[in-house]
CSV table of C-alpha atoms in Angstrom, one decimal:
chain,number,residue,atom,x,y,z
A,626,UNK,CA,180.7,218.1,-50.2
A,627,UNK,CA,182.5,220.1,-52.6
A,628,UNK,CA,181.3,223.2,-51.6
A,629,UNK,CA,180.6,225.3,-55.0
A,630,UNK,CA,178.4,222.8,-56.7
A,631,UNK,CA,175.6,225.8,-56.4
A,632,UNK,CA,178.3,228.5,-57.4
A,633,UNK,CA,179.7,226.7,-60.7
A,634,UNK,CA,176.6,224.9,-61.5
A,635,UNK,CA,174.8,226.1,-64.1
A,636,UNK,CA,171.8,224.6,-64.9
A,637,UNK,CA,169.7,223.5,-61.8
A,638,UNK,CA,166.7,221.6,-60.7
A,639,UNK,CA,164.4,222.1,-58.1
A,640,UNK,CA,162.5,219.4,-56.6
A,641,UNK,CA,159.3,221.3,-54.4
A,642,UNK,CA,159.6,224.7,-55.9
A,643,UNK,CA,156.9,225.9,-54.7
A,644,UNK,CA,157.8,226.1,-50.7
A,645,UNK,CA,158.9,229.2,-48.9
A,646,UNK,CA,162.4,227.7,-48.8
A,647,UNK,CA,163.3,226.6,-52.2
A,648,UNK,CA,161.3,229.2,-54.0
A,649,UNK,CA,163.2,231.7,-52.8
A,650,UNK,CA,166.3,230.0,-53.0
A,651,UNK,CA,165.4,230.0,-57.0
A,652,UNK,CA,164.6,233.8,-57.2
A,653,UNK,CA,168.3,234.3,-56.2
A,654,UNK,CA,169.9,232.1,-58.4
A,655,UNK,CA,167.9,233.1,-61.0
A,656,UNK,CA,168.7,236.8,-60.3
A,657,UNK,CA,172.8,235.1,-60.7
A,658,UNK,CA,172.1,233.5,-64.1
A,659,UNK,CA,171.3,230.0,-63.4
A,660,UNK,CA,169.7,228.3,-66.0
A,661,UNK,CA,165.9,227.0,-63.6
A,662,UNK,CA,163.1,224.4,-63.6
A,663,UNK,CA,161.8,222.5,-61.3
A,664,UNK,CA,158.4,220.2,-59.9
A,665,UNK,CA,156.2,220.7,-57.1
A,666,UNK,CA,152.8,219.5,-56.2
A,667,UNK,CA,150.2,222.3,-56.5
A,668,UNK,CA,150.9,226.0,-58.2
A,669,UNK,CA,151.1,228.8,-55.6
A,670,UNK,CA,152.0,232.4,-56.6
A,671,UNK,CA,155.5,231.8,-56.2
A,672,UNK,CA,155.9,229.4,-58.3
A,673,UNK,CA,153.7,231.8,-60.9
A,674,UNK,CA,156.1,234.2,-60.2
A,675,UNK,CA,159.2,232.3,-60.9
A,676,UNK,CA,157.4,231.1,-64.3
A,677,UNK,CA,156.7,234.5,-65.7
A,678,UNK,CA,160.8,234.7,-65.0
A,679,UNK,CA,161.2,232.5,-67.1
A,680,UNK,CA,161.3,229.1,-65.2
A,681,UNK,CA,160.3,226.1,-66.6
A,682,UNK,CA,158.0,224.2,-63.9
A,683,UNK,CA,156.0,221.0,-63.7
A,684,UNK,CA,153.3,221.0,-61.8
A,685,UNK,CA,151.3,217.7,-60.6
A,686,UNK,CA,152.7,214.0,-59.4
A,687,UNK,CA,156.2,213.6,-58.9
A,688,UNK,CA,158.1,212.7,-61.8
A,689,UNK,CA,161.7,211.0,-62.9
A,690,UNK,CA,162.0,213.2,-65.5
A,691,UNK,CA,165.0,215.8,-65.2
A,692,UNK,CA,165.7,217.9,-68.1
A,693,UNK,CA,169.0,217.4,-70.4
A,694,UNK,CA,172.5,218.7,-69.1
A,695,UNK,CA,170.4,219.0,-65.7
A,696,UNK,CA,174.0,219.8,-63.5
A,697,UNK,CA,172.7,219.9,-59.9
A,698,UNK,CA,169.6,219.1,-58.1
A,699,UNK,CA,168.6,220.7,-55.1
A,700,UNK,CA,165.5,218.9,-53.0
A,701,UNK,CA,163.0,220.6,-50.3
A,702,UNK,CA,163.6,219.1,-46.8
A,703,UNK,CA,159.4,217.8,-47.1
A,704,UNK,CA,160.7,215.7,-50.3
A,705,UNK,CA,161.3,211.9,-49.2
A,706,UNK,CA,164.4,209.9,-50.1
A,707,UNK,CA,162.4,207.8,-52.3
A,708,UNK,CA,161.3,210.5,-54.5
A,709,UNK,CA,161.4,209.3,-58.1
A,710,UNK,CA,163.7,212.8,-59.8
A,711,UNK,CA,166.1,211.8,-56.4
A,712,UNK,CA,166.4,208.3,-58.0
A,713,UNK,CA,167.5,209.3,-61.2
A,714,UNK,CA,169.9,211.6,-60.2
A,715,UNK,CA,171.5,209.2,-58.4
A,716,UNK,CA,172.0,207.4,-61.7
A,717,UNK,CA,172.7,209.8,-63.8
A,718,UNK,CA,175.6,210.7,-61.4
A,719,UNK,CA,174.4,214.3,-61.1
A,720,UNK,CA,175.1,216.1,-57.6
A,721,UNK,CA,171.9,216.2,-55.0
A,722,UNK,CA,172.1,218.5,-52.7
A,723,UNK,CA,169.3,219.4,-50.1
A,724,UNK,CA,167.8,222.9,-49.5
A,725,UNK,CA,169.7,223.7,-46.4
A,726,UNK,CA,172.5,222.1,-48.1
A,727,UNK,CA,172.4,224.8,-51.3
A,728,UNK,CA,171.7,227.7,-49.2
A,729,UNK,CA,174.9,226.6,-46.8
A,730,UNK,CA,177.3,226.8,-50.1
A,731,UNK,CA,175.3,230.1,-51.2
A,732,UNK,CA,176.7,231.6,-47.8
A,733,UNK,CA,180.0,231.0,-47.9
A,734,UNK,CA,180.2,233.8,-50.6
A,735,UNK,CA,178.3,236.8,-48.0
A,736,UNK,CA,178.2,238.2,-45.1
A,737,UNK,CA,175.4,236.7,-43.8
A,738,UNK,CA,173.4,237.5,-41.3
A,739,UNK,CA,171.3,233.9,-39.5
A,740,UNK,CA,168.3,235.1,-37.3
A,741,UNK,CA,167.4,231.8,-36.0
A,742,UNK,CA,165.2,231.3,-32.8
A,743,UNK,CA,161.8,228.9,-32.2
A,744,UNK,CA,159.8,232.1,-32.2
A,745,UNK,CA,159.8,235.5,-34.5
A,746,UNK,CA,162.1,234.8,-36.8
A,747,UNK,CA,160.5,235.8,-40.1
A,748,UNK,CA,159.7,239.5,-38.4
A,749,UNK,CA,163.2,239.4,-37.2
A,750,UNK,CA,164.3,238.4,-40.7
A,751,UNK,CA,161.7,241.3,-42.1
A,752,UNK,CA,162.8,244.3,-39.9
A,753,UNK,CA,166.3,243.9,-40.3
A,754,UNK,CA,166.1,243.6,-43.9
A,755,UNK,CA,163.7,246.3,-44.4
A,756,UNK,CA,165.7,249.0,-42.5
A,757,UNK,CA,168.6,247.7,-44.3
A,758,UNK,CA,167.5,248.0,-47.6
A,759,UNK,CA,166.2,251.4,-46.9
A,760,UNK,CA,169.4,252.7,-45.4
A,761,UNK,CA,171.3,251.7,-48.5
A,762,UNK,CA,173.3,248.4,-47.3
A,763,UNK,CA,171.7,246.7,-50.5
A,764,UNK,CA,170.9,243.0,-48.9
A,765,UNK,CA,170.0,240.0,-50.6
A,766,UNK,CA,167.3,238.7,-48.7
A,767,UNK,CA,166.1,234.6,-48.0
A,768,UNK,CA,162.9,234.7,-46.6
A,769,UNK,CA,160.3,232.6,-44.3
A,770,UNK,CA,157.5,234.4,-45.4
A,771,UNK,CA,156.6,236.9,-47.9
A,772,UNK,CA,156.5,240.6,-47.5
A,773,UNK,CA,154.8,243.7,-48.9
A,774,UNK,CA,158.1,245.7,-48.6
A,775,UNK,CA,159.7,243.1,-51.0
A,776,UNK,CA,157.1,243.2,-53.5
A,777,UNK,CA,155.2,240.4,-51.7
A,778,UNK,CA,157.6,237.5,-52.3
A,779,UNK,CA,160.3,236.0,-50.2
A,780,UNK,CA,163.4,236.7,-51.6
A,781,UNK,CA,165.6,239.7,-52.9
A,782,UNK,CA,168.3,240.3,-54.6
A,783,UNK,CA,171.1,243.4,-53.6
A,784,UNK,CA,174.3,244.2,-55.0
A,785,UNK,CA,176.5,244.2,-51.5
A,786,UNK,CA,178.0,241.0,-49.8
A,787,UNK,CA,175.1,241.1,-47.4
A,788,UNK,CA,172.9,238.1,-46.8
A,789,UNK,CA,170.0,238.6,-44.3
A,790,UNK,CA,168.7,234.6,-44.2
A,791,UNK,CA,166.2,233.3,-41.6
A,792,UNK,CA,167.9,230.4,-40.2
A,793,UNK,CA,165.4,226.9,-39.5
A,794,UNK,CA,166.6,224.7,-37.1
A,795,UNK,CA,164.5,221.7,-38.4
A,796,UNK,CA,166.7,218.4,-38.4
A,797,UNK,CA,169.4,220.9,-38.4
A,798,UNK,CA,169.0,223.0,-41.2
A,799,UNK,CA,170.8,225.7,-39.6
A,800,UNK,CA,174.1,223.9,-39.4
A,801,UNK,CA,175.0,224.0,-43.1
A,802,UNK,CA,175.0,227.7,-43.0
A,803,UNK,CA,178.4,229.9,-42.3
A,804,UNK,CA,177.1,233.1,-40.6
A,805,UNK,CA,179.0,236.2,-40.3
A,806,UNK,CA,176.4,236.9,-37.5
A,807,UNK,CA,173.9,235.9,-35.4
A,808,UNK,CA,170.7,236.6,-33.9
A,809,UNK,CA,169.3,234.2,-31.0
A,810,UNK,CA,165.9,235.2,-30.4
A,811,UNK,CA,163.3,232.4,-28.0
A,812,UNK,CA,163.6,228.6,-27.3
A,813,UNK,CA,161.1,226.9,-26.4
A,814,UNK,CA,160.8,223.2,-27.3
A,815,UNK,CA,159.7,222.2,-30.8
A,816,UNK,CA,159.6,219.9,-33.9
A,817,UNK,CA,159.9,217.0,-31.4
A,818,UNK,CA,159.3,214.9,-34.0
A,819,UNK,CA,163.2,215.2,-34.9
A,820,UNK,CA,165.2,216.1,-31.9
A,821,UNK,CA,164.8,213.7,-29.0
A,822,UNK,CA,164.0,215.9,-26.4
A,823,UNK,CA,164.5,219.9,-25.4
A,824,UNK,CA,168.1,219.4,-24.3
A,825,UNK,CA,169.4,217.7,-27.6
A,826,UNK,CA,167.1,220.7,-29.4
A,827,UNK,CA,169.0,223.6,-27.6
A,828,UNK,CA,172.3,222.0,-28.2
A,829,UNK,CA,171.4,222.2,-31.9
A,830,UNK,CA,171.4,225.8,-31.2
A,831,UNK,CA,175.1,225.8,-29.1
A,832,UNK,CA,176.5,224.2,-32.2
A,833,UNK,CA,175.1,226.4,-34.2
A,834,UNK,CA,176.7,229.2,-32.6
A,835,UNK,CA,180.0,227.3,-32.6
A,836,UNK,CA,180.0,228.0,-36.2
A,837,UNK,CA,180.5,232.6,-36.1
A,838,UNK,CA,184.3,233.1,-36.4
A,839,UNK,CA,186.1,234.8,-33.7
A,840,UNK,CA,184.9,238.1,-35.7
A,841,UNK,CA,181.2,237.3,-35.9
A,842,UNK,CA,178.6,238.9,-34.2
A,843,UNK,CA,176.0,237.1,-31.7
A,844,UNK,CA,172.5,239.2,-30.3
A,845,UNK,CA,170.7,237.6,-28.0
A,846,UNK,CA,167.6,237.4,-26.1
A,847,UNK,CA,168.0,238.5,-21.9
A,848,UNK,CA,164.0,238.2,-21.5
A,849,UNK,CA,164.3,233.9,-22.6
A,850,UNK,CA,165.8,232.3,-19.9
A,851,UNK,CA,167.3,229.1,-22.2
A,852,UNK,CA,169.0,232.0,-24.1
A,853,UNK,CA,170.7,233.2,-21.2
A,854,UNK,CA,172.2,229.3,-21.0
A,855,UNK,CA,173.7,229.6,-24.6
A,856,UNK,CA,175.1,232.9,-24.0
A,857,UNK,CA,176.8,231.4,-20.7
A,858,UNK,CA,177.9,228.5,-23.1
A,859,UNK,CA,179.6,230.6,-25.4
A,860,UNK,CA,180.7,232.5,-23.0
A,861,UNK,CA,182.7,229.4,-21.1
A,862,UNK,CA,184.3,228.7,-24.6
A,863,UNK,CA,185.6,231.9,-24.6
A,864,UNK,CA,183.7,234.1,-27.7
A,865,UNK,CA,185.0,237.0,-27.1
A,866,UNK,CA,182.1,239.1,-25.1
A,867,UNK,CA,183.0,242.2,-27.1
A,868,UNK,CA,181.0,240.3,-29.9
A,869,UNK,CA,178.3,239.7,-27.5
A,870,UNK,CA,175.0,241.9,-27.4
A,871,UNK,CA,172.2,241.2,-25.3
A,872,UNK,CA,168.4,242.8,-25.6
A,873,UNK,CA,165.7,242.4,-23.7
A,874,UNK,CA,162.2,243.8,-23.0
A,875,UNK,CA,162.9,243.1,-19.2
A,876,UNK,CA,166.0,243.5,-18.9
A,877,UNK,CA,167.4,246.9,-17.9
A,878,UNK,CA,171.2,245.6,-18.3
A,879,UNK,CA,170.8,243.9,-21.1
A,880,UNK,CA,172.8,246.8,-24.5
A,881,UNK,CA,169.4,247.4,-26.2
A,882,UNK,CA,166.8,247.4,-23.6
A,883,UNK,CA,162.6,248.7,-23.8
A,884,UNK,CA,160.8,250.5,-21.3
A,885,UNK,CA,157.7,252.2,-22.0
A,886,UNK,CA,158.4,251.7,-25.7
A,887,UNK,CA,161.1,253.4,-25.5
A,888,UNK,CA,164.7,251.4,-26.5
A,889,UNK,CA,167.9,252.1,-24.6
A,890,UNK,CA,171.0,251.6,-25.4
A,891,UNK,CA,173.7,251.7,-22.6
A,892,UNK,CA,171.2,253.8,-20.5
A,893,UNK,CA,171.1,255.9,-23.3
A,894,UNK,CA,168.3,256.8,-24.8
A,895,UNK,CA,167.7,256.1,-28.4
A,896,UNK,CA,164.4,257.0,-29.7
A,897,UNK,CA,160.6,255.6,-29.3
A,898,UNK,CA,158.9,252.9,-30.5
A,899,UNK,CA,156.2,253.3,-33.0
A,900,UNK,CA,155.1,250.4,-34.5
A,901,UNK,CA,151.8,249.8,-36.3
A,902,UNK,CA,151.9,245.7,-35.7
A,903,UNK,CA,150.6,245.2,-31.7
A,904,UNK,CA,152.2,243.2,-28.9
A,905,UNK,CA,155.2,243.3,-26.4
A,906,UNK,CA,156.4,240.4,-28.7
A,907,UNK,CA,156.7,242.6,-31.8
A,908,UNK,CA,158.2,245.4,-30.0
A,909,UNK,CA,161.2,242.8,-29.3
A,910,UNK,CA,161.2,241.6,-32.5
A,911,UNK,CA,161.6,245.5,-33.5
A,912,UNK,CA,164.3,246.1,-30.6
A,913,UNK,CA,166.2,243.0,-31.7
A,914,UNK,CA,166.6,244.5,-35.5
A,915,UNK,CA,167.3,248.2,-34.2
A,916,UNK,CA,170.3,246.3,-32.2
A,917,UNK,CA,171.8,244.4,-35.2
A,918,UNK,CA,170.9,247.8,-37.5
A,919,UNK,CA,172.5,250.3,-34.8
A,920,UNK,CA,175.7,248.0,-34.7
A,921,UNK,CA,175.9,248.3,-38.5
A,922,UNK,CA,176.3,251.6,-37.9
A,923,UNK,CA,172.6,252.8,-38.8
A,924,UNK,CA,171.7,256.0,-36.8
A,925,UNK,CA,168.6,255.3,-34.6
A,926,UNK,CA,166.7,257.6,-36.0
A,927,UNK,CA,167.1,255.8,-39.5
A,928,UNK,CA,166.5,252.8,-37.9
A,929,UNK,CA,163.3,254.2,-36.1
A,930,UNK,CA,161.4,255.0,-39.4
A,931,UNK,CA,162.1,252.1,-41.1
A,932,UNK,CA,160.8,249.8,-38.6
A,933,UNK,CA,158.2,251.8,-37.6
A,934,UNK,CA,156.9,252.0,-42.0
A,935,UNK,CA,156.8,248.4,-41.3
A,936,UNK,CA,153.5,246.7,-42.4
A,937,UNK,CA,153.7,243.6,-41.2
A,938,UNK,CA,154.3,240.1,-43.6
A,939,UNK,CA,152.1,237.7,-44.4
A,940,UNK,CA,150.2,235.4,-42.3
A,941,UNK,CA,151.9,237.5,-39.4
A,942,UNK,CA,148.8,239.2,-37.6
A,943,UNK,CA,147.4,239.7,-41.2
A,944,UNK,CA,144.4,241.6,-41.8
A,945,UNK,CA,142.0,239.9,-44.5
A,946,UNK,CA,138.8,242.3,-44.6
A,947,UNK,CA,136.0,241.8,-43.1
A,948,UNK,CA,132.4,239.9,-43.1
A,949,UNK,CA,129.7,241.6,-42.3
A,950,UNK,CA,131.2,244.1,-39.3
A,951,UNK,CA,133.5,240.9,-37.9
A,952,UNK,CA,137.4,241.5,-38.6
A,953,UNK,CA,139.1,238.4,-40.3
A,954,UNK,CA,142.6,238.0,-39.1
A,955,UNK,CA,144.9,235.3,-40.6
A,956,UNK,CA,148.0,234.7,-38.5
A,957,UNK,CA,150.7,231.4,-38.4
A,958,UNK,CA,151.2,230.9,-34.5
A,959,UNK,CA,151.1,227.3,-34.6
A,960,UNK,CA,153.2,226.7,-31.4
A,961,UNK,CA,151.4,227.5,-27.8
A,962,UNK,CA,153.9,230.6,-27.2
A,963,UNK,CA,153.0,231.8,-30.4
A,964,UNK,CA,149.2,231.9,-30.2
A,965,UNK,CA,150.3,233.1,-26.7
A,966,UNK,CA,152.0,236.4,-28.1
A,967,UNK,CA,149.5,236.6,-30.5
A,968,UNK,CA,146.7,236.9,-28.7
A,969,UNK,CA,148.5,239.2,-26.3
A,970,UNK,CA,148.0,241.4,-29.2
A,971,UNK,CA,144.5,241.3,-30.0
A,972,UNK,CA,143.8,242.2,-26.8
A,973,UNK,CA,146.0,244.9,-26.9
A,974,UNK,CA,144.8,246.6,-30.2
A,975,UNK,CA,141.0,245.1,-29.2
A,976,UNK,CA,141.3,245.1,-25.4
A,977,UNK,CA,137.3,244.8,-25.2
A,978,UNK,CA,136.1,243.0,-28.6
A,979,UNK,CA,134.6,239.4,-28.5
A,980,UNK,CA,137.7,237.3,-30.3
A,981,UNK,CA,137.1,233.8,-31.2
A,982,UNK,CA,140.2,231.8,-32.7
A,983,UNK,CA,139.7,229.0,-35.0
A,984,UNK,CA,142.9,227.0,-34.7
A,985,UNK,CA,144.8,224.2,-36.8
A,986,UNK,CA,146.9,222.5,-34.9
A,987,UNK,CA,149.6,221.7,-36.7
A,988,UNK,CA,151.1,218.0,-36.8
A,989,UNK,CA,149.4,215.0,-34.5
A,990,UNK,CA,153.3,214.8,-32.9
A,991,UNK,CA,153.3,218.2,-32.1
A,992,UNK,CA,150.0,218.4,-30.5
A,993,UNK,CA,150.3,215.5,-28.4
A,994,UNK,CA,154.0,216.4,-27.1
A,995,UNK,CA,152.7,220.2,-26.2
A,996,UNK,CA,149.3,219.2,-25.4
A,997,UNK,CA,149.1,221.2,-21.9
A,998,UNK,CA,150.1,223.7,-23.2
A,999,UNK,CA,148.2,224.5,-26.2
A,1000,UNK,CA,145.6,224.4,-23.3
A,1001,UNK,CA,146.4,227.3,-21.4
A,1002,UNK,CA,147.4,229.5,-24.5
A,1003,UNK,CA,144.0,230.5,-25.8
A,1004,UNK,CA,142.7,232.4,-22.2
A,1005,UNK,CA,142.7,235.6,-24.1
A,1006,UNK,CA,140.4,234.3,-26.9
A,1007,UNK,CA,136.2,234.6,-26.1
A,1008,UNK,CA,135.4,231.1,-28.1
A,1009,UNK,CA,137.9,228.2,-29.6
A,1010,UNK,CA,137.3,227.0,-32.9
A,1011,UNK,CA,138.9,223.6,-33.7
A,1012,UNK,CA,138.5,222.4,-37.0
A,1013,UNK,CA,141.2,219.3,-37.2
A,1014,UNK,CA,144.7,218.5,-37.4
A,1015,UNK,CA,146.3,219.0,-39.9
A,1016,UNK,CA,148.9,216.1,-40.7
A,1017,UNK,CA,152.4,216.1,-41.6
A,1018,UNK,CA,155.4,214.0,-40.8
A,1019,UNK,CA,153.1,211.8,-38.8
A,1020,UNK,CA,153.7,208.4,-38.0
A,1021,UNK,CA,150.3,205.7,-37.0
A,1022,UNK,CA,151.1,206.3,-33.3
A,1023,UNK,CA,151.4,209.8,-33.6
A,1024,UNK,CA,147.9,209.8,-34.7
A,1025,UNK,CA,146.1,207.4,-32.8
A,1026,UNK,CA,147.8,209.2,-29.5
A,1027,UNK,CA,145.8,212.6,-29.3
A,1028,UNK,CA,142.9,213.8,-31.2
A,1029,UNK,CA,141.0,216.8,-32.3
A,1030,UNK,CA,139.0,216.2,-28.9
A,1031,UNK,CA,141.7,216.0,-27.0
A,1032,UNK,CA,141.9,219.6,-27.6
A,1033,UNK,CA,138.9,221.0,-27.2
A,1034,UNK,CA,139.0,219.1,-23.8
A,1035,UNK,CA,143.0,220.5,-22.5
A,1036,UNK,CA,141.8,224.3,-23.9
A,1037,UNK,CA,137.9,223.9,-22.1
A,1038,UNK,CA,139.4,222.7,-18.5
A,1039,UNK,CA,141.6,226.1,-18.7
A,1040,UNK,CA,138.1,227.5,-18.4
A,1041,UNK,CA,138.0,228.9,-22.3
A,1042,UNK,CA,135.6,228.1,-24.7
A,1043,UNK,CA,135.7,225.6,-27.4
A,1044,UNK,CA,134.2,223.7,-29.6
A,1045,UNK,CA,135.3,221.0,-32.2
A,1046,UNK,CA,134.1,221.0,-36.0
A,1047,UNK,CA,134.0,219.3,-38.9
A,1048,UNK,CA,136.8,220.2,-40.8
A,1049,UNK,CA,137.6,223.6,-42.0
A,1050,UNK,CA,134.0,222.5,-44.2
A,1051,UNK,CA,132.2,222.2,-41.0
A,1052,UNK,CA,134.3,225.8,-39.8
A,1053,UNK,CA,133.2,228.0,-42.6
A,1054,UNK,CA,129.9,226.8,-42.6
A,1055,UNK,CA,129.5,227.4,-38.6
A,1056,UNK,CA,131.0,230.9,-38.7
A,1057,UNK,CA,128.5,232.2,-42.0
A,1058,UNK,CA,125.9,232.0,-39.1
A,1059,UNK,CA,127.7,233.0,-36.1
A,1060,UNK,CA,130.8,235.1,-37.3
A,1061,UNK,CA,128.3,238.2,-36.3
A,1062,UNK,CA,128.6,237.1,-32.4
A,1063,UNK,CA,131.8,238.5,-32.2
A,1064,UNK,CA,134.1,241.4,-33.4
A,1065,UNK,CA,137.5,239.5,-34.1
A,1066,UNK,CA,138.0,236.2,-36.4
A,1067,UNK,CA,141.7,234.8,-36.3
A,1068,UNK,CA,142.5,231.9,-38.0
A,1069,UNK,CA,145.8,230.7,-36.5
A,1070,UNK,CA,147.7,227.3,-38.1
A,1071,UNK,CA,150.9,227.0,-40.1
A,1072,UNK,CA,148.6,224.3,-42.4
A,1073,UNK,CA,145.6,225.0,-44.9
A,1074,UNK,CA,143.6,226.6,-42.2
A,1075,UNK,CA,143.7,230.7,-43.8
A,1076,UNK,CA,141.7,228.8,-46.6
A,1077,UNK,CA,138.6,229.9,-44.1
A,1078,UNK,CA,139.1,233.4,-43.9
A,1079,UNK,CA,139.5,233.8,-48.1
A,1080,UNK,CA,135.7,231.5,-48.1
A,1081,UNK,CA,134.1,233.9,-46.1
A,1082,UNK,CA,135.1,236.6,-48.1
A,1083,UNK,CA,134.5,234.9,-51.6
A,1084,UNK,CA,131.4,234.1,-50.2
A,1085,UNK,CA,130.2,237.4,-48.6
């Protein structure tokens, strides 16, 4: 594959341009002076932003039409191989790159800081980006969520050679990237519709760390046993130990540790965390960002000032408003470990409040593989509502193997009250009558469960 297709091509067509990743890449390419066009099935705030910049976007059913003189086609990983435009590009002999392949080419031209792991990627990327922006590093940023500090966008174009990048492991996407620094935060079984098993999943991360150059930097979370294992693998392959930095909320011997909300660097107090976002997991996310920014040379007090001002990202424990007296919160949590962490944060913020969770599982495959783990993850909730399972990339055998009722039963086995509702519409109908019985309602999931709080707020 030619390594500079993205750099050299001027007329680029992007399929799935409304997606969180492709839209961010489009924003960066537009700032570089590229003439862009794109397609997506639905309009959203990100496509509207790009259209205001002058990007020509076609919304609707898949089309084979490509703009005249197109030099390169970039597509989301969600786009099927038989998409009409991909076939047309092949017919016209126009080069085609997937989103991670295109970003991979971009990383060759930056000092790329890649944040990876099963959980926490978006928040850590956002925290690092914010701290570097506010301390004059002027980075380019590609993020997997929208951020208030980035004018509610998912990207930023800076003038320096630093790129802060959220690096997703799905289908080994991040192996296309050329990082100079890697943050590895947590590891849990996920994406088992693609990976053979957890060991296969871990192998992808081990392979990613091997992409670091000899003068690269690695930051690992010692609170996670599997990250420990990856670090041991790196050290056995003689990765320079002086380039490996560790952090952890539960390890005082880590390079950067956390005790009673105080950060210590090699045992010396560096400052106290006073975050606007709750939860042990968010304090560990902030510790991760602190370790990176401190190593890059930013003064501790300046990093802390930035971290303390962080207001949270889109769909990350995002307070949406009130339905009567009931507080509505929306969160992207879709893995058992994320649910547990989010509910711990909710209990920290609302220790004696009655909490209802509306959880929409993302994928039948994930629900099937992690059913028992989901069952125990809602212990901090007073009631859980399951509206439906959001179908994506699922096979017929996946769909036949599990149901929303099975998840309800599994949650109830663990002594948490749970109920099945008739989709989002049934859930909204139920909450219009019963939300008043709760102090807090949290919608959770990576699908379209966010519509529940939106509908409640609009009807109020």
